[in-house]
Coordinates of C-alpha atoms in Angstrom, one line a residue:
X1 CA 60.8 82.4 89.4
X2 CA 62.9 79.5 90.7
X3 CA 66.4 80.2 91.8
X4 CA 68.9 78.0 89.8
X5 CA 69.7 74.8 91.7
X6 CA 73.5 75.1 91.0
X7 CA 73.6 78.5 92.7
X8 CA 71.5 77.3 95.6
X9 CA 73.9 74.4 96.1
X10 CA 76.9 76.8 96.2
X11 CA 75.1 78.9 98.8
X12 CA 74.3 75.9 100.9
X13 CA 78.0 74.8 100.8
X14 CA 79.0 78.2 102.1
X15 CA 76.4 77.9 104.8
X16 CA 77.6 74.4 105.8
X17 CA 81.2 75.7 106.0
X18 CA 80.0 78.6 108.3
X19 CA 81.5 80.9 105.6
X20 CA 78.4 82.5 104.2
X21 CA 79.0 86.3 103.7
X22 CA 76.3 88.7 104.8
X23 CA 76.2 92.5 104.8
X24 CA 76.9 93.7 108.4
X25 CA 74.8 95.9 110.6
X26 CA 77.0 98.2 112.6
X27 CA 76.4 99.0 116.2
X28 CA 77.8 101.8 118.3
X29 CA 81.2 100.2 118.9
X30 CA 84.8 101.4 118.9
X31 CA 86.0 101.2 115.3
X32 CA 88.7 98.6 114.8
X33 CA 87.4 97.5 111.4
X34 CA 87.3 100.3 108.9
X35 CA 90.1 101.4 106.5
X36 CA 89.5 105.1 107.5
X37 CA 92.9 105.3 109.1
X38 CA 93.1 109.1 109.4
X39 CA 89.5 109.7 110.0
X40 CA 89.1 111.7 106.8
X41 CA 85.8 109.9 105.9
X42 CA 84.2 111.6 108.9
X43 CA 86.1 114.8 108.9
X44 CA 83.5 117.7 108.7
X45 CA 86.2 120.3 107.8
X46 CA 87.1 118.2 104.8
X47 CA 83.4 117.9 103.9
X48 CA 83.0 121.7 104.0
X49 CA 86.2 122.3 102.1
X50 CA 84.9 120.1 99.2
X51 CA 81.8 122.2 99.0
X52 CA 83.9 125.4 98.9
X53 CA 86.2 123.9 96.3
X54 CA 83.2 123.3 94.0
X55 CA 81.5 126.6 94.8
X56 CA 84.6 128.6 93.8
X57 CA 84.6 126.8 90.5
X58 CA 80.8 127.3 90.0
X59 CA 80.6 123.5 89.6
X60 CA 77.0 122.4 90.3
X61 CA 76.9 119.1 88.4
X62 CA 75.8 116.0 90.2
X63 CA 77.2 113.4 87.8
X64 CA 80.0 112.9 85.2
X65 CA 77.3 112.4 82.5
X66 CA 79.3 109.8 80.7
X67 CA 82.7 108.0 80.3
X68 CA 85.7 110.3 80.4
X69 CA 86.3 109.7 76.7
X70 CA 82.8 111.0 75.8
X71 CA 81.5 113.7 78.2
X72 CA 82.8 112.9 81.7
X73 CA 86.2 114.4 81.6
X74 CA 85.3 117.5 83.7
X75 CA 88.0 120.0 84.6
X76 CA 88.2 118.9 88.2
X77 CA 89.7 115.6 86.9
X78 CA 92.6 117.4 85.2
X79 CA 93.3 119.6 88.2
X80 CA 93.2 116.7 90.6
X81 CA 95.4 114.4 88.5
X82 CA 98.0 117.1 88.3
X83 CA 98.0 117.5 92.1
X84 CA 98.3 113.7 92.6
X85 CA 101.2 113.4 90.2
X86 CA 103.0 116.3 92.0
X87 CA 102.4 114.8 95.4
X88 CA 103.7 111.4 94.4
X89 CA 106.6 112.8 92.3
X90 CA 105.3 111.0 89.2
X91 CA 105.2 112.1 85.6
X92 CA 101.4 111.4 85.4
X93 CA 98.4 110.2 87.3
X94 CA 95.3 108.7 85.8
X95 CA 92.2 108.4 88.0
X96 CA 90.1 105.2 87.9
X97 CA 86.7 104.7 89.6
X98 CA 88.2 102.3 92.3
X99 CA 91.3 100.4 93.2
X100 CA 89.6 97.3 91.8
X101 CA 89.1 99.0 88.5
X102 CA 92.6 100.3 88.4
X103 CA 94.2 96.9 89.0
X104 CA 91.9 95.0 86.7
X105 CA 92.4 97.7 84.0
X106 CA 96.2 97.8 84.3
X107 CA 96.9 94.1 84.5
X108 CA 94.4 93.1 81.8
X109 CA 95.8 95.8 79.3
X110 CA 99.5 96.4 79.9
X111 CA 101.2 93.0 79.9
X112 CA 101.0 91.5 76.4
X113 CA 100.7 88.0 75.0
X114 CA 104.0 86.3 75.5
X115 CA 104.9 88.5 78.5
X116 CA 105.4 87.1 82.0
X117 CA 103.9 88.4 85.2
X118 CA 105.4 87.3 88.6
X119 CA 103.2 88.2 91.5
X120 CA 103.3 87.8 95.2
X121 CA 101.0 84.9 96.3
X122 CA 99.1 87.2 98.7
X123 CA 98.3 89.9 96.1
X124 CA 94.8 91.3 96.3
X125 CA 91.9 89.8 94.5
X126 CA 91.7 92.8 92.1
X127 CA 95.3 92.0 90.9
X128 CA 94.5 88.3 90.5
X129 CA 91.3 89.2 88.5
X130 CA 93.4 91.4 86.2
X131 CA 95.9 88.6 85.7
X132 CA 93.1 86.2 84.7
X133 CA 92.0 88.7 82.0
X134 CA 95.5 89.2 80.8
X135 CA 96.9 87.4 77.8
X136 CA 100.3 87.2 79.5
X137 CA 101.5 84.2 81.5
X138 CA 101.5 84.6 85.3
X139 CA 103.3 82.8 88.1
X140 CA 103.3 83.4 91.8
X141 CA 106.2 83.7 94.2
X142 CA 106.3 83.0 97.9
X143 CA 105.0 85.9 100.0
X144 CA 107.6 88.7 100.6
X145 CA 110.4 86.2 99.5
X146 CA 113.1 87.8 97.4
X147 CA 115.0 84.5 97.0
X148 CA 111.9 82.9 95.4
X149 CA 111.4 86.0 93.2
X150 CA 115.1 85.9 92.2
X151 CA 114.8 82.3 91.1
X152 CA 111.8 83.0 88.8
X153 CA 113.5 86.2 87.4
X154 CA 116.6 84.2 86.6
X155 CA 114.6 81.4 84.9
X156 CA 112.5 83.7 82.7
X157 CA 115.3 86.2 82.0
X158 CA 117.4 83.4 80.7
X159 CA 114.8 82.5 78.1
X160 CA 114.8 86.0 76.6
X161 CA 116.7 86.3 73.3
X162 CA 116.8 88.9 70.5
X163 CA 114.4 86.8 68.5
X164 CA 112.2 85.9 71.5
X165 CA 112.0 89.2 73.5
X166 CA 109.2 89.6 76.1
X167 CA 108.7 91.8 79.1
X168 CA 108.7 90.5 82.7
X169 CA 106.4 92.3 85.1
X170 CA 106.6 91.9 88.9
X171 CA 103.5 92.7 91.0
X172 CA 103.5 93.3 94.7
X173 CA 102.0 95.5 97.4
X174 CA 103.7 97.7 100.0
X175 CA 101.1 96.8 102.7
X176 CA 99.1 93.6 102.4
X177 CA 95.4 94.0 103.2
X178 CA 95.0 90.7 105.1
X179 CA 98.4 90.6 106.9
X180 CA 99.4 94.2 107.2
X181 CA 103.0 93.4 106.5
X182 CA 105.5 94.9 104.0
X183 CA 108.0 93.4 101.6
X184 CA 111.7 94.1 101.5
X185 CA 111.0 96.6 98.7
X186 CA 114.6 97.9 98.2
X187 CA 115.9 94.4 97.6
X188 CA 113.0 93.6 95.2
X189 CA 113.6 96.8 93.2
X190 CA 117.3 95.8 92.9
X191 CA 116.3 92.4 91.6
X192 CA 113.9 93.8 89.0
X193 CA 116.6 96.3 87.8
X194 CA 119.2 93.5 87.6
X195 CA 116.9 91.3 85.5
X196 CA 115.3 94.1 83.5
X197 CA 111.9 93.5 84.9
X198 CA 109.1 96.1 85.3
X199 CA 107.9 96.5 88.8
X200 CA 104.3 97.4 89.6
X201 CA 103.5 98.3 93.2
X202 CA 100.1 98.6 94.8
X203 CA 100.1 101.2 97.7
X204 CA 96.5 101.0 98.6
X205 CA 97.0 100.5 102.4
X206 CA 100.2 102.6 102.6
X207 CA 98.8 106.0 101.4
X208 CA 98.1 108.2 104.4
X209 CA 99.9 105.8 106.7
X210 CA 103.5 105.3 105.8
X211 CA 105.9 108.3 105.5
X212 CA 106.0 111.7 107.1
X213 CA 103.2 113.0 104.8
X214 CA 101.5 109.7 104.3
X215 CA 103.0 109.5 100.8
X216 CA 103.5 105.7 100.9
X217 CA 106.4 103.3 101.2
X218 CA 107.8 103.9 97.7
X219 CA 108.5 107.6 98.3
X220 CA 109.5 107.1 101.9
X221 CA 112.3 104.9 100.5
X222 CA 112.9 107.3 97.6
X223 CA 112.3 104.6 95.0
X224 CA 109.7 106.4 92.9
X225 CA 112.0 106.9 89.9
X226 CA 112.8 103.1 89.8
X227 CA 109.3 101.7 89.6
X228 CA 107.3 101.3 86.4
X229 CA 103.9 101.9 87.9
X230 CA 102.2 102.5 91.2
X231 CA 98.5 102.1 92.1
X232 CA 97.2 104.3 94.9
X233 CA 93.6 104.1 96.1
X234 CA 91.6 106.6 98.0
X235 CA 89.1 104.5 99.9
X236 CA 91.4 103.8 102.8
X237 CA 93.7 106.5 104.2
X238 CA 92.1 109.3 102.2
X239 CA 88.6 108.4 103.3
X240 CA 86.9 108.9 99.9
X241 CA 86.7 106.9 96.7
X242 CA 88.6 106.1 93.5
X243 CA 92.2 105.3 92.6
X244 CA 95.0 106.3 90.4
X245 CA 97.8 104.7 88.3
X246 CA 101.0 106.6 88.6
X247 CA 103.7 106.3 85.9
X248 CA 105.0 107.9 82.7
X249 CA 103.0 110.0 80.3
X250 CA 103.2 107.2 77.8
X251 CA 101.7 104.8 80.3
X252 CA 98.8 107.2 80.9
X253 CA 98.2 107.5 77.2
X254 CA 98.3 103.7 76.8
X255 CA 95.8 103.1 79.6
X256 CA 93.4 105.8 78.2
X257 CA 93.4 103.8 74.9
X258 CA 93.4 100.2 76.1
X259 CA 92.3 99.8 79.8
X260 CA 88.7 98.6 79.4
X261 CA 87.8 99.4 83.0
X262 CA 88.7 103.0 82.3
X263 CA 87.2 103.3 78.8
X264 CA 83.8 101.6 79.3
X265 CA 82.5 103.2 82.5
X266 CA 80.9 106.4 83.6
X267 CA 83.4 108.7 85.2
X268 CA 83.4 109.8 88.8
X269 CA 81.2 112.8 89.6
X270 CA 82.8 116.2 90.1
X271 CA 82.0 115.9 93.8
X272 CA 83.8 112.6 94.1
X273 CA 86.9 113.9 92.3
X274 CA 86.9 117.1 94.3
X275 CA 86.9 115.1 97.5
X276 CA 90.0 113.3 96.3
X277 CA 91.6 116.7 95.6
X278 CA 90.8 118.2 99.0
X279 CA 91.8 115.0 100.8
X280 CA 95.3 115.3 99.2
X281 CA 95.4 119.0 100.3
X282 CA 94.6 117.9 103.8
X283 CA 97.1 115.1 103.7
X284 CA 99.9 117.6 103.1
X285 CA 99.1 119.4 106.3
X286 CA 98.2 116.5 108.6
X287 CA 101.6 115.4 109.9
X288 CA 100.1 115.5 113.5
X289 CA 97.3 113.2 112.5
X290 CA 99.7 110.8 110.7
X291 CA 102.0 110.9 113.7
X292 CA 99.1 110.1 116.0
X293 CA 98.3 107.0 113.9
X294 CA 102.0 105.9 113.8
X295 CA 102.2 106.3 117.6
X296 CA 99.2 103.9 118.0
X297 CA 100.8 101.4 115.7
X298 CA 103.9 101.4 118.0
X299 CA 101.6 101.1 121.0
X300 CA 99.8 98.2 119.5
X301 CA 103.0 96.2 118.9
X302 CA 104.2 97.0 122.4
X303 CA 101.0 95.7 124.0
X304 CA 101.0 92.6 121.8
X305 CA 104.5 91.8 123.2
X306 CA 103.5 92.7 126.8
X307 CA 100.5 90.3 126.7
X308 CA 102.4 87.5 125.1
X309 CA 100.3 87.6 121.9
X310 CA 103.2 87.7 119.5
X311 CA 102.8 84.1 118.3
X312 CA 99.2 84.9 117.1
X313 CA 100.0 88.2 115.3
X314 CA 101.5 88.8 111.9
X315 CA 104.1 91.5 112.7
X316 CA 103.1 94.8 111.1
X317 CA 104.3 98.4 111.1
X318 CA 101.1 99.4 109.3
X319 CA 97.6 100.2 110.5
X320 CA 96.5 96.6 109.8
X321 CA 97.1 94.0 112.5
X322 CA 96.0 90.4 112.2
X323 CA 95.6 87.7 114.9
X324 CA 95.5 84.2 113.4
X325 CA 92.6 82.2 115.0
X326 CA 92.2 79.1 112.9
X327 CA 88.7 77.9 112.0
X328 CA 85.7 79.9 110.9
X329 CA 83.6 78.9 113.9
X330 CA 86.4 79.8 116.4
X331 CA 87.3 83.1 114.9
X332 CA 83.7 84.1 114.6
X333 CA 83.1 83.2 118.3
X334 CA 86.1 85.3 119.4
X335 CA 85.0 88.3 117.2
X336 CA 81.5 88.1 118.8
X337 CA 83.0 88.2 122.2
X338 CA 85.0 91.4 121.3
X339 CA 81.9 92.9 119.6
X340 CA 79.8 92.3 122.7
X341 CA 82.3 94.2 124.7
X342 CA 82.0 97.2 122.4
X343 CA 84.9 96.7 119.9
X344 CA 84.1 96.6 116.2
X345 CA 86.4 93.8 115.1
X346 CA 85.7 91.7 112.1
X347 CA 86.6 88.0 111.6
X348 CA 88.1 87.2 108.2
X349 CA 87.0 83.7 107.2
X350 CA 88.0 81.2 104.6
X351 CA 87.8 81.2 101.6
X352 CA 88.7 84.9 101.8
X353 CA 91.9 83.7 103.4
X354 CA 93.2 80.1 103.1
X355 CA 91.7 77.5 105.4
X356 CA 93.6 77.4 108.7
X357 CA 94.6 81.1 108.3
X358 CA 91.3 82.6 109.5
X359 CA 91.9 85.7 111.5
X360 CA 90.8 88.8 113.4
X361 CA 91.7 91.9 111.3
X362 CA 92.3 94.8 113.6
X363 CA 92.6 98.3 112.0
X364 CA 94.0 101.2 113.9
X365 CA 93.1 104.8 113.4
X366 CA 94.6 108.2 114.4
X367 CA 91.5 108.8 116.5
X368 CA 91.6 105.4 118.4
X369 CA 92.0 105.9 122.2
X370 CA 95.2 104.3 123.3
X371 CA 93.4 102.7 126.3
X372 CA 91.0 101.1 123.9
X373 CA 93.8 99.3 122.1
X374 CA 95.0 98.0 125.4
X375 CA 91.5 97.0 126.5
X376 CA 90.9 95.2 123.3
X377 CA 94.1 93.2 123.4
X378 CA 93.6 92.3 127.1
X379 CA 90.1 90.9 126.3
X380 CA 91.5 89.1 123.3
X381 CA 94.2 87.5 125.5
X382 CA 91.7 86.4 128.1
X383 CA 89.3 85.0 125.5
X384 CA 92.0 82.9 123.8
X385 CA 93.9 81.7 126.9
X386 CA 91.0 81.0 129.3

């Protein structure tokens, strides 16, 4: 059967732009690309603990068997959501199959027709896809810019009247996946409170990384009671799969009734949910591991400064560090040089990031040798400045 010519043309355009995506084949290189910040995905003790967790409960089911509203709401879900809510000091937690599902489900269902959503211009694709499905109007503000957000809040708040009431939602992340930077969250919370806006915060890349217990930026700053909803995902710092929306009990009930990505999908298996549960248990006792990661983040920033690489890097206090190397061909060449030396570093190409903002995305881990961070940066410096 002939492949459609329009699709073939789009593939050829990507090929011509040196931007065609392909599934990678991993070699035996030092990991600077995965989101497994604490090493939980490869933690054998956690793996065994999940088996024990299910054995104690005599749970020998391989799949959820259906959506959670039909037959898939096994008891491990209830137990795990309770633990997540307690850990994050939230009234409720509702597990979704992935961070993508959680963001698409939330933003397509919660803001209503006539409402307004203001979102950071660098918000993740899953948030943007949710906005496209929403009946609300959406407008972006400059990245991490409270002044720009304030201007939009003032504009839309001034249009609200008793006869024309609508809700204003503000969407942002605490750690941005392609920059690794963080917003001035306290200031943005104050702006939302002043203008009676509902703040929604994605903590995907903060969970397991930020805070003494890896609880995320919101709790580290003690802002959890002042935020309408939080989205936490488990495929990064927790090393497993799934996500949860944190908020009020009313929000959970609403999502169960109206979030299509929750309603119309088979639930996670008991094993997948048990892995989330055990990962949270481990997180509460892994301060040493979290500290090891945070120490490497400090070391990374110190070495970037020592080697004069600061102009290239987006400043980050997270596990994600990005060196801007404009041009798909150039950034691919530099990445291949690093990979040939044994470092698993991935280039991020346009159109994933805007043209001219192509970059090397370097992820740190609690298990990364300090000398490997130095060696990587020294090689990067020599590759760029030779």
